[in-house]
């Protein structure tokens, strides 16, 4: 079965009912790379002056002397309501279950010389998940879904001169996916005698795939700086399984075999740009934008 990616992506859309057109805002494209960056609403591409620059703009690590380490975690608790209408036209609203997701990160930077720095980061660029009550009307489509990614990102940064720094890095992204739903035994077997009897179906998949990143940081003077980061698309070749909780719910009559799944999941490339103005040592402003090539997400 090759449809694991499309099934899980459709499930992710169900997991975030307001996702359309606002995928990053709804939490799929993550930007929780550090507490400071989160507090600054992502205004770190031009600043890039702490170890989380490995994720925001690796070229900025040339501003960090010696060896520096940063470790942290962000807690994410999605909420939402799904409105459904049954075949008789009766509407119903269902609140998603409360669930807290942990999003950890860790960074290490080191200055090798006056012109060469290295940095490595562990963080998540994409992730989404939700769960629904056991008896909600859409349980045959979705009860639980999660898509998690973890990136290992080593970088080298070069200080070309006092103004310009460039960086290049590799990304090794691990992705894991899980979806649970209820299957109507009557529909799956074609037997009207089993209609209304359910068995939980679980789809799992995982993959690891490479990507790369390029970055630049330019200091015009002590007040103004700009940053640019490109992160490539990551093509995941997902392999997994579909499993039933009770493979033989009616001995001698029903046998629900487990099977293998495989498919492709393309996570999109992103381009981040920012400009910072620092009029005084204790005050700075940054404006920026992130362009995500969602047409590559499929």
PDB file of C-alpha atoms in Angstrom:
ATOM      1  CA  UNK A   1       0.000   0.000   0.000  1.00  0.00           C
ATOM      2  CA  UNK A   2       1.539   3.286  -1.124  1.00  0.00           C
ATOM      3  CA  UNK A   3      -0.907   5.764   0.350  1.00  0.00           C
ATOM      4  CA  UNK A   4       0.535   6.140   3.841  1.00  0.00           C
ATOM      5  CA  UNK A   5       1.768   9.683   3.166  1.00  0.00           C
ATOM      6  CA  UNK A   6      -1.527  10.960   1.760  1.00  0.00           C
ATOM      7  CA  UNK A   7      -3.505   9.255   4.518  1.00  0.00           C
ATOM      8  CA  UNK A   8      -1.381  10.779   7.230  1.00  0.00           C
ATOM      9  CA  UNK A   9      -1.335  14.201   5.604  1.00  0.00           C
ATOM     10  CA  UNK A  10      -5.120  14.158   5.337  1.00  0.00           C
ATOM     11  CA  UNK A  11      -5.236  13.174   8.992  1.00  0.00           C
ATOM     12  CA  UNK A  12      -2.989  16.095   9.869  1.00  0.00           C
ATOM     13  CA  UNK A  13      -5.427  18.425   8.138  1.00  0.00           C
ATOM     14  CA  UNK A  14      -8.185  16.984  10.293  1.00  0.00           C
ATOM     15  CA  UNK A  15      -5.954  17.480  13.311  1.00  0.00           C
ATOM     16  CA  UNK A  16      -5.891  21.230  12.686  1.00  0.00           C
ATOM     17  CA  UNK A  17      -9.365  22.265  11.468  1.00  0.00           C
ATOM     18  CA  UNK A  18      -8.242  25.843  10.760  1.00  0.00           C
ATOM     19  CA  UNK A  19      -5.075  24.755   8.927  1.00  0.00           C
ATOM     20  CA  UNK A  20      -5.979  25.817   5.395  1.00  0.00           C
ATOM     21  CA  UNK A  21      -3.880  28.793   4.324  1.00  0.00           C
ATOM     22  CA  UNK A  22      -2.332  29.182   7.770  1.00  0.00           C
ATOM     23  CA  UNK A  23      -0.223  26.058   8.149  1.00  0.00           C
ATOM     24  CA  UNK A  24       2.628  27.742   9.966  1.00  0.00           C
ATOM     25  CA  UNK A  25       0.360  29.661  12.310  1.00  0.00           C
ATOM     26  CA  UNK A  26      -1.527  26.500  13.204  1.00  0.00           C
ATOM     27  CA  UNK A  27       1.648  24.761  14.281  1.00  0.00           C
ATOM     28  CA  UNK A  28       2.744  22.437  11.476  1.00  0.00           C
ATOM     29  CA  UNK A  29       5.766  24.497  10.421  1.00  0.00           C
ATOM     30  CA  UNK A  30       7.394  25.017  13.799  1.00  0.00           C
ATOM     31  CA  UNK A  31       9.614  27.933  14.780  1.00  0.00           C
ATOM     32  CA  UNK A  32      10.097  27.222  18.487  1.00  0.00           C
ATOM     33  CA  UNK A  33      13.883  27.036  18.265  1.00  0.00           C
ATOM     34  CA  UNK A  34      14.556  28.818  21.562  1.00  0.00           C
ATOM     35  CA  UNK A  35      12.846  30.816  24.301  1.00  0.00           C
ATOM     36  CA  UNK A  36      14.325  34.116  23.136  1.00  0.00           C
ATOM     37  CA  UNK A  37      13.309  33.583  19.529  1.00  0.00           C
ATOM     38  CA  UNK A  38       9.797  32.604  20.594  1.00  0.00           C
ATOM     39  CA  UNK A  39       9.497  35.742  22.742  1.00  0.00           C
ATOM     40  CA  UNK A  40      10.701  37.834  19.784  1.00  0.00           C
ATOM     41  CA  UNK A  41       8.143  36.212  17.437  1.00  0.00           C
ATOM     42  CA  UNK A  42      10.927  34.694  15.363  1.00  0.00           C
ATOM     43  CA  UNK A  43      12.937  37.899  15.058  1.00  0.00           C
ATOM     44  CA  UNK A  44      16.303  36.103  15.136  1.00  0.00           C
ATOM     45  CA  UNK A  45      17.366  35.795  11.491  1.00  0.00           C
ATOM     46  CA  UNK A  46      19.230  39.112  11.482  1.00  0.00           C
ATOM     47  CA  UNK A  47      20.121  39.074  15.203  1.00  0.00           C
ATOM     48  CA  UNK A  48      21.415  35.476  15.246  1.00  0.00           C
ATOM     49  CA  UNK A  49      23.543  36.203  18.317  1.00  0.00           C
ATOM     50  CA  UNK A  50      22.989  33.184  20.569  1.00  0.00           C
ATOM     51  CA  UNK A  51      23.494  29.419  19.933  1.00  0.00           C
ATOM     52  CA  UNK A  52      19.948  29.038  18.564  1.00  0.00           C
ATOM     53  CA  UNK A  53      21.314  30.850  15.499  1.00  0.00           C
ATOM     54  CA  UNK A  54      22.161  27.331  14.277  1.00  0.00           C
ATOM     55  CA  UNK A  55      18.433  26.981  13.557  1.00  0.00           C
ATOM     56  CA  UNK A  56      17.586  30.599  12.687  1.00  0.00           C
ATOM     57  CA  UNK A  57      20.660  31.678  10.712  1.00  0.00           C
ATOM     58  CA  UNK A  58      23.863  29.612  11.066  1.00  0.00           C
ATOM     59  CA  UNK A  59      25.977  32.396   9.553  1.00  0.00           C
ATOM     60  CA  UNK A  60      25.312  34.403  12.705  1.00  0.00           C
ATOM     61  CA  UNK A  61      27.314  32.048  14.927  1.00  0.00           C
ATOM     62  CA  UNK A  62      30.447  33.983  13.893  1.00  0.00           C
ATOM     63  CA  UNK A  63      29.267  36.513  16.507  1.00  0.00           C
ATOM     64  CA  UNK A  64      29.739  33.936  19.301  1.00  0.00           C
ATOM     65  CA  UNK A  65      33.200  33.676  20.894  1.00  0.00           C
ATOM     66  CA  UNK A  66      34.611  30.430  22.295  1.00  0.00           C
ATOM     67  CA  UNK A  67      32.299  27.488  22.949  1.00  0.00           C
ATOM     68  CA  UNK A  68      28.650  28.006  23.788  1.00  0.00           C
ATOM     69  CA  UNK A  69      25.802  25.605  24.600  1.00  0.00           C
ATOM     70  CA  UNK A  70      22.040  26.076  24.766  1.00  0.00           C
ATOM     71  CA  UNK A  71      19.415  23.499  25.794  1.00  0.00           C
ATOM     72  CA  UNK A  72      15.696  24.031  26.204  1.00  0.00           C
ATOM     73  CA  UNK A  73      12.165  22.845  25.528  1.00  0.00           C
ATOM     74  CA  UNK A  74       8.882  24.320  24.373  1.00  0.00           C
ATOM     75  CA  UNK A  75       5.511  22.879  25.418  1.00  0.00           C
ATOM     76  CA  UNK A  76       2.753  22.971  22.794  1.00  0.00           C
ATOM     77  CA  UNK A  77      -0.910  22.409  23.702  1.00  0.00           C
ATOM     78  CA  UNK A  78      -3.234  22.632  20.685  1.00  0.00           C
ATOM     79  CA  UNK A  79      -6.945  23.268  21.066  1.00  0.00           C
ATOM     80  CA  UNK A  80      -9.863  23.355  18.703  1.00  0.00           C
ATOM     81  CA  UNK A  81     -13.410  22.353  17.904  1.00  0.00           C
ATOM     82  CA  UNK A  82     -14.714  20.346  14.956  1.00  0.00           C
ATOM     83  CA  UNK A  83     -18.281  20.855  13.718  1.00  0.00           C
ATOM     84  CA  UNK A  84     -19.898  17.853  12.008  1.00  0.00           C
ATOM     85  CA  UNK A  85     -23.286  17.217  10.414  1.00  0.00           C
ATOM     86  CA  UNK A  86     -24.692  13.692  10.102  1.00  0.00           C
ATOM     87  CA  UNK A  87     -26.775  12.311   7.225  1.00  0.00           C
ATOM     88  CA  UNK A  88     -29.969  13.494   8.932  1.00  0.00           C
ATOM     89  CA  UNK A  89     -28.697  17.088   9.038  1.00  0.00           C
ATOM     90  CA  UNK A  90     -28.074  17.066  12.782  1.00  0.00           C
ATOM     91  CA  UNK A  91     -25.035  19.119  13.773  1.00  0.00           C
ATOM     92  CA  UNK A  92     -22.590  18.423  16.571  1.00  0.00           C
ATOM     93  CA  UNK A  93     -19.478  20.140  17.934  1.00  0.00           C
ATOM     94  CA  UNK A  94     -16.559  18.123  19.308  1.00  0.00           C
ATOM     95  CA  UNK A  95     -13.636  19.544  21.284  1.00  0.00           C
ATOM     96  CA  UNK A  96     -10.247  17.959  20.693  1.00  0.00           C
ATOM     97  CA  UNK A  97      -8.644  16.215  23.661  1.00  0.00           C
ATOM     98  CA  UNK A  98      -6.198  18.216  25.743  1.00  0.00           C
ATOM     99  CA  UNK A  99      -2.684  17.011  25.005  1.00  0.00           C
ATOM    100  CA  UNK A 100       0.703  18.600  25.659  1.00  0.00           C
ATOM    101  CA  UNK A 101       3.518  18.023  23.172  1.00  0.00           C
ATOM    102  CA  UNK A 102       7.167  18.536  24.108  1.00  0.00           C
ATOM    103  CA  UNK A 103       9.446  20.225  21.559  1.00  0.00           C
ATOM    104  CA  UNK A 104      13.066  20.109  22.843  1.00  0.00           C
ATOM    105  CA  UNK A 105      16.118  21.729  21.283  1.00  0.00           C
ATOM    106  CA  UNK A 106      19.879  21.763  21.885  1.00  0.00           C
ATOM    107  CA  UNK A 107      22.753  23.683  20.277  1.00  0.00           C
ATOM    108  CA  UNK A 108      26.550  23.734  20.459  1.00  0.00           C
ATOM    109  CA  UNK A 109      28.797  26.305  18.772  1.00  0.00           C
ATOM    110  CA  UNK A 110      32.589  26.555  18.717  1.00  0.00           C
ATOM    111  CA  UNK A 111      35.069  29.087  17.360  1.00  0.00           C
ATOM    112  CA  UNK A 112      37.970  27.298  15.642  1.00  0.00           C
ATOM    113  CA  UNK A 113      39.812  30.421  14.479  1.00  0.00           C
ATOM    114  CA  UNK A 114      39.290  34.087  13.680  1.00  0.00           C
ATOM    115  CA  UNK A 115      37.487  33.102  10.484  1.00  0.00           C
ATOM    116  CA  UNK A 116      35.958  29.644  11.089  1.00  0.00           C
ATOM    117  CA  UNK A 117      33.144  28.504  13.387  1.00  0.00           C
ATOM    118  CA  UNK A 118      31.258  25.246  13.753  1.00  0.00           C
ATOM    119  CA  UNK A 119      27.805  24.630  15.127  1.00  0.00           C
ATOM    120  CA  UNK A 120      25.415  21.731  15.544  1.00  0.00           C
ATOM    121  CA  UNK A 121      21.770  21.760  16.499  1.00  0.00           C
ATOM    122  CA  UNK A 122      18.977  19.337  17.331  1.00  0.00           C
ATOM    123  CA  UNK A 123      15.524  20.828  16.792  1.00  0.00           C
ATOM    124  CA  UNK A 124      12.186  20.263  15.067  1.00  0.00           C
ATOM    125  CA  UNK A 125      11.020  22.142  11.954  1.00  0.00           C
ATOM    126  CA  UNK A 126       7.717  20.332  11.414  1.00  0.00           C
ATOM    127  CA  UNK A 127       5.225  18.686  13.713  1.00  0.00           C
ATOM    128  CA  UNK A 128       1.529  18.368  14.413  1.00  0.00           C
ATOM    129  CA  UNK A 129      -0.753  16.190  16.488  1.00  0.00           C
ATOM    130  CA  UNK A 130      -4.206  15.858  17.990  1.00  0.00           C
ATOM    131  CA  UNK A 131      -6.582  13.348  19.504  1.00  0.00           C
ATOM    132  CA  UNK A 132     -10.363  13.152  19.718  1.00  0.00           C
ATOM    133  CA  UNK A 133     -12.875  11.602  22.133  1.00  0.00           C
ATOM    134  CA  UNK A 134     -13.520   7.884  21.679  1.00  0.00           C
ATOM    135  CA  UNK A 135     -17.108   8.265  20.471  1.00  0.00           C
ATOM    136  CA  UNK A 136     -16.796  11.346  18.277  1.00  0.00           C
ATOM    137  CA  UNK A 137     -18.616  11.186  14.885  1.00  0.00           C
ATOM    138  CA  UNK A 138     -15.419  11.125  12.838  1.00  0.00           C
ATOM    139  CA  UNK A 139     -13.787   8.194  14.611  1.00  0.00           C
ATOM    140  CA  UNK A 140     -13.841   6.104  11.413  1.00  0.00           C
ATOM    141  CA  UNK A 141     -11.618   8.777   9.830  1.00  0.00           C
ATOM    142  CA  UNK A 142      -9.454   9.767  12.779  1.00  0.00           C
ATOM    143  CA  UNK A 143      -9.083   9.291  16.536  1.00  0.00           C
ATOM    144  CA  UNK A 144      -5.428  10.233  17.025  1.00  0.00           C
ATOM    145  CA  UNK A 145      -2.711  11.593  14.769  1.00  0.00           C
ATOM    146  CA  UNK A 146       0.867  12.779  15.208  1.00  0.00           C
ATOM    147  CA  UNK A 147       3.590  13.784  12.781  1.00  0.00           C
ATOM    148  CA  UNK A 148       6.920  14.481  14.477  1.00  0.00           C
ATOM    149  CA  UNK A 149      10.289  15.422  13.018  1.00  0.00           C
ATOM    150  CA  UNK A 150      13.722  15.841  14.588  1.00  0.00           C
ATOM    151  CA  UNK A 151      16.610  17.424  12.679  1.00  0.00           C
ATOM    152  CA  UNK A 152      20.329  17.015  13.352  1.00  0.00           C
ATOM    153  CA  UNK A 153      21.980  20.009  11.702  1.00  0.00           C
ATOM    154  CA  UNK A 154      25.807  20.438  11.633  1.00  0.00           C
ATOM    155  CA  UNK A 155      27.110  23.693  10.130  1.00  0.00           C
ATOM    156  CA  UNK A 156      30.329  25.478   9.210  1.00  0.00           C
ATOM    157  CA  UNK A 157      30.335  29.280   9.264  1.00  0.00           C
ATOM    158  CA  UNK A 158      32.956  31.474   7.618  1.00  0.00           C
ATOM    159  CA  UNK A 159      33.681  35.080   8.555  1.00  0.00           C
ATOM    160  CA  UNK A 160      34.605  36.605   5.198  1.00  0.00           C
ATOM    161  CA  UNK A 161      35.303  40.027   6.706  1.00  0.00           C
ATOM    162  CA  UNK A 162      34.059  42.171   9.580  1.00  0.00           C
ATOM    163  CA  UNK A 163      30.734  42.653   7.791  1.00  0.00           C
ATOM    164  CA  UNK A 164      29.916  39.425   5.938  1.00  0.00           C
ATOM    165  CA  UNK A 165      29.570  35.847   7.212  1.00  0.00           C
ATOM    166  CA  UNK A 166      28.422  32.788   5.259  1.00  0.00           C
ATOM    167  CA  UNK A 167      27.402  29.304   6.401  1.00  0.00           C
ATOM    168  CA  UNK A 168      26.636  25.907   4.922  1.00  0.00           C
ATOM    169  CA  UNK A 169      25.122  22.920   6.677  1.00  0.00           C
ATOM    170  CA  UNK A 170      23.678  19.445   6.315  1.00  0.00           C
ATOM    171  CA  UNK A 171      20.358  18.351   7.781  1.00  0.00           C
ATOM    172  CA  UNK A 172      19.446  14.813   8.750  1.00  0.00           C
ATOM    173  CA  UNK A 173      15.721  14.726   9.483  1.00  0.00           C
ATOM    174  CA  UNK A 174      13.976  11.828  11.202  1.00  0.00           C
ATOM    175  CA  UNK A 175      10.206  11.721  10.764  1.00  0.00           C
ATOM    176  CA  UNK A 176       7.742   9.496  12.559  1.00  0.00           C
ATOM    177  CA  UNK A 177       3.987   9.303  12.021  1.00  0.00           C
ATOM    178  CA  UNK A 178       1.130   7.633  13.856  1.00  0.00           C
ATOM    179  CA  UNK A 179      -2.592   7.587  13.095  1.00  0.00           C
ATOM    180  CA  UNK A 180      -5.383   5.715  14.884  1.00  0.00           C
ATOM    181  CA  UNK A 181      -8.974   5.311  13.771  1.00  0.00           C
ATOM    182  CA  UNK A 182     -11.889   2.923  14.241  1.00  0.00           C
ATOM    183  CA  UNK A 183     -12.811   0.528  11.464  1.00  0.00           C
ATOM    184  CA  UNK A 184     -16.408  -0.661  11.071  1.00  0.00           C
ATOM    185  CA  UNK A 185     -16.172  -4.444  10.759  1.00  0.00           C
ATOM    186  CA  UNK A 186     -19.340  -4.531   8.680  1.00  0.00           C
ATOM    187  CA  UNK A 187     -17.881  -2.156   6.086  1.00  0.00           C
ATOM    188  CA  UNK A 188     -14.463  -3.848   6.069  1.00  0.00           C
ATOM    189  CA  UNK A 189     -15.814  -7.384   5.700  1.00  0.00           C
ATOM    190  CA  UNK A 190     -19.020  -6.721   3.769  1.00  0.00           C
ATOM    191  CA  UNK A 191     -21.048  -8.522   6.432  1.00  0.00           C
ATOM    192  CA  UNK A 192     -24.189  -6.683   7.626  1.00  0.00           C
ATOM    193  CA  UNK A 193     -24.137  -8.876  10.746  1.00  0.00           C
ATOM    194  CA  UNK A 194     -21.005  -7.051  11.916  1.00  0.00           C
ATOM    195  CA  UNK A 195     -22.226  -3.535  11.138  1.00  0.00           C
ATOM    196  CA  UNK A 196     -21.676  -1.231  14.090  1.00  0.00           C
ATOM    197  CA  UNK A 197     -18.887  -3.356  15.564  1.00  0.00           C
ATOM    198  CA  UNK A 198     -15.548  -1.566  15.575  1.00  0.00           C
ATOM    199  CA  UNK A 199     -11.894  -2.458  15.761  1.00  0.00           C
ATOM    200  CA  UNK A 200      -9.076   0.060  16.161  1.00  0.00           C
ATOM    201  CA  UNK A 201      -6.805   0.467  13.152  1.00  0.00           C
ATOM    202  CA  UNK A 202      -3.320   1.911  13.668  1.00  0.00           C
ATOM    203  CA  UNK A 203      -1.061   3.247  10.899  1.00  0.00           C
ATOM    204  CA  UNK A 204       2.598   3.884  11.712  1.00  0.00           C
ATOM    205  CA  UNK A 205       5.509   5.037   9.588  1.00  0.00           C
ATOM    206  CA  UNK A 206       9.006   6.478   9.891  1.00  0.00           C
ATOM    207  CA  UNK A 207      11.864   7.672   7.723  1.00  0.00           C
ATOM    208  CA  UNK A 208      15.168   9.522   7.766  1.00  0.00           C
ATOM    209  CA  UNK A 209      16.292  11.761   4.904  1.00  0.00           C
ATOM    210  CA  UNK A 210      18.946  14.406   4.206  1.00  0.00           C
ATOM    211  CA  UNK A 211      18.697  18.072   3.357  1.00  0.00           C
ATOM    212  CA  UNK A 212      20.953  21.113   3.388  1.00  0.00           C
ATOM    213  CA  UNK A 213      20.985  24.784   4.301  1.00  0.00           C
ATOM    214  CA  UNK A 214      22.755  27.962   3.193  1.00  0.00           C
ATOM    215  CA  UNK A 215      22.915  31.198   5.163  1.00  0.00           C
ATOM    216  CA  UNK A 216      24.339  34.711   5.102  1.00  0.00           C
ATOM    217  CA  UNK A 217      24.656  37.435   7.725  1.00  0.00           C
ATOM    218  CA  UNK A 218      25.705  41.016   6.980  1.00  0.00           C
ATOM    219  CA  UNK A 219      26.459  43.800   9.487  1.00  0.00           C
ATOM    220  CA  UNK A 220      26.191  47.184   7.802  1.00  0.00           C
ATOM    221  CA  UNK A 221      27.399  48.922  10.970  1.00  0.00           C
ATOM    222  CA  UNK A 222      26.842  48.714  14.723  1.00  0.00           C
ATOM    223  CA  UNK A 223      23.143  49.544  14.289  1.00  0.00           C
ATOM    224  CA  UNK A 224      21.997  47.658  11.193  1.00  0.00           C
ATOM    225  CA  UNK A 225      22.235  43.978  10.210  1.00  0.00           C
ATOM    226  CA  UNK A 226      20.479  41.602   7.819  1.00  0.00           C
ATOM    227  CA  UNK A 227      20.222  37.831   7.547  1.00  0.00           C
ATOM    228  CA  UNK A 228      19.112  35.290   4.954  1.00  0.00           C
ATOM    229  CA  UNK A 229      18.638  31.524   5.403  1.00  0.00           C
ATOM    230  CA  UNK A 230      17.593  28.842   2.938  1.00  0.00           C
ATOM    231  CA  UNK A 231      16.609  25.335   4.090  1.00  0.00           C
ATOM    232  CA  UNK A 232      16.041  22.727   1.418  1.00  0.00           C
ATOM    233  CA  UNK A 233      13.095  20.442   0.851  1.00  0.00           C
ATOM    234  CA  UNK A 234      13.424  17.057   2.580  1.00  0.00           C
ATOM    235  CA  UNK A 235      12.074  14.040   0.704  1.00  0.00           C
ATOM    236  CA  UNK A 236      11.048  11.327   3.145  1.00  0.00           C
ATOM    237  CA  UNK A 237      10.544   7.762   1.875  1.00  0.00           C
ATOM    238  CA  UNK A 238       8.178   6.540   4.574  1.00  0.00           C
ATOM    239  CA  UNK A 239       7.831   2.875   5.473  1.00  0.00           C
ATOM    240  CA  UNK A 240       5.441   1.552   8.057  1.00  0.00           C
ATOM    241  CA  UNK A 241       2.627  -0.798   8.998  1.00  0.00           C
ATOM    242  CA  UNK A 242      -1.126  -0.950   9.389  1.00  0.00           C
ATOM    243  CA  UNK A 243      -2.169  -2.987  12.401  1.00  0.00           C
ATOM    244  CA  UNK A 244      -5.478  -3.964  13.960  1.00  0.00           C
ATOM    245  CA  UNK A 245      -5.949  -4.069  17.717  1.00  0.00           C
ATOM    246  CA  UNK A 246      -7.942  -7.302  17.494  1.00  0.00           C
ATOM    247  CA  UNK A 247      -7.016  -9.121  14.291  1.00  0.00           C
ATOM    248  CA  UNK A 248      -9.595 -11.877  14.863  1.00  0.00           C
ATOM    249  CA  UNK A 249     -12.596 -10.230  16.580  1.00  0.00           C
ATOM    250  CA  UNK A 250     -15.001 -13.029  15.563  1.00  0.00           C
ATOM    251  CA  UNK A 251     -13.061 -16.338  15.643  1.00  0.00           C
ATOM    252  CA  UNK A 252     -13.640 -18.408  12.544  1.00  0.00           C
ATOM    253  CA  UNK A 253     -15.454 -15.596  10.727  1.00  0.00           C
ATOM    254  CA  UNK A 254     -13.251 -12.494  10.627  1.00  0.00           C
ATOM    255  CA  UNK A 255      -9.498 -12.234  10.166  1.00  0.00           C
ATOM    256  CA  UNK A 256      -7.992  -8.761   9.794  1.00  0.00           C
ATOM    257  CA  UNK A 257      -4.394  -9.153   8.584  1.00  0.00           C
ATOM    258  CA  UNK A 258      -1.723  -6.567   9.306  1.00  0.00           C
ATOM    259  CA  UNK A 259       0.129  -5.205   6.279  1.00  0.00           C
ATOM    260  CA  UNK A 260       3.067  -3.022   5.247  1.00  0.00           C
ATOM    261  CA  UNK A 261       2.781   0.541   3.995  1.00  0.00           C
ATOM    262  CA  UNK A 262       5.163   2.775   2.080  1.00  0.00           C
ATOM    263  CA  UNK A 263       4.991   6.149   0.390  1.00  0.00           C
ATOM    264  CA  UNK A 264       6.632   9.541  -0.008  1.00  0.00           C
ATOM    265  CA  UNK A 265       6.364  12.619   2.187  1.00  0.00           C
ATOM    266  CA  UNK A 266       7.942  15.837   0.874  1.00  0.00           C
ATOM    267  CA  UNK A 267       8.536  18.486   3.524  1.00  0.00           C
ATOM    268  CA  UNK A 268       8.921  21.939   1.946  1.00  0.00           C
ATOM    269  CA  UNK A 269      11.898  24.249   1.626  1.00  0.00           C
ATOM    270  CA  UNK A 270      11.895  27.592   3.426  1.00  0.00           C
ATOM    271  CA  UNK A 271      13.541  30.968   2.883  1.00  0.00           C
ATOM    272  CA  UNK A 272      13.883  33.315   5.873  1.00  0.00           C
ATOM    273  CA  UNK A 273      14.926  36.957   5.693  1.00  0.00           C
ATOM    274  CA  UNK A 274      15.283  39.571   8.409  1.00  0.00           C
ATOM    275  CA  UNK A 275      16.573  43.106   8.992  1.00  0.00           C
ATOM    276  CA  UNK A 276      17.559  44.373  12.450  1.00  0.00           C
ATOM    277  CA  UNK A 277      17.945  47.917  13.747  1.00  0.00           C
ATOM    278  CA  UNK A 278      19.706  48.387  17.081  1.00  0.00           C
ATOM    279  CA  UNK A 279      19.586  52.092  18.023  1.00  0.00           C
ATOM    280  CA  UNK A 280      21.097  51.430  21.465  1.00  0.00           C
ATOM    281  CA  UNK A 281      22.691  48.562  23.362  1.00  0.00           C
ATOM    282  CA  UNK A 282      19.505  47.692  25.274  1.00  0.00           C
ATOM    283  CA  UNK A 283      16.987  48.189  22.459  1.00  0.00           C
ATOM    284  CA  UNK A 284      16.629  46.534  19.056  1.00  0.00           C
ATOM    285  CA  UNK A 285      13.952  45.893  16.450  1.00  0.00           C
ATOM    286  CA  UNK A 286      13.725  43.236  13.757  1.00  0.00           C
ATOM    287  CA  UNK A 287      11.378  42.794  10.814  1.00  0.00           C
ATOM    288  CA  UNK A 288      11.393  39.675   8.714  1.00  0.00           C
ATOM    289  CA  UNK A 289       9.516  37.170   6.636  1.00  0.00           C
ATOM    290  CA  UNK A 290       9.489  33.424   6.021  1.00  0.00           C
ATOM    291  CA  UNK A 291       8.535  32.012   2.638  1.00  0.00           C
ATOM    292  CA  UNK A 292       7.590  28.328   2.706  1.00  0.00           C
ATOM    293  CA  UNK A 293       7.269  26.517  -0.629  1.00  0.00           C
ATOM    294  CA  UNK A 294       4.030  24.738   0.274  1.00  0.00           C
ATOM    295  CA  UNK A 295       3.613  23.555  -3.320  1.00  0.00           C
ATOM    296  CA  UNK A 296       6.400  21.050  -2.552  1.00  0.00           C
ATOM    297  CA  UNK A 297       4.480  19.703   0.461  1.00  0.00           C
ATOM    298  CA  UNK A 298       2.774  16.490  -0.590  1.00  0.00           C
TER     299      UNK A 298
END
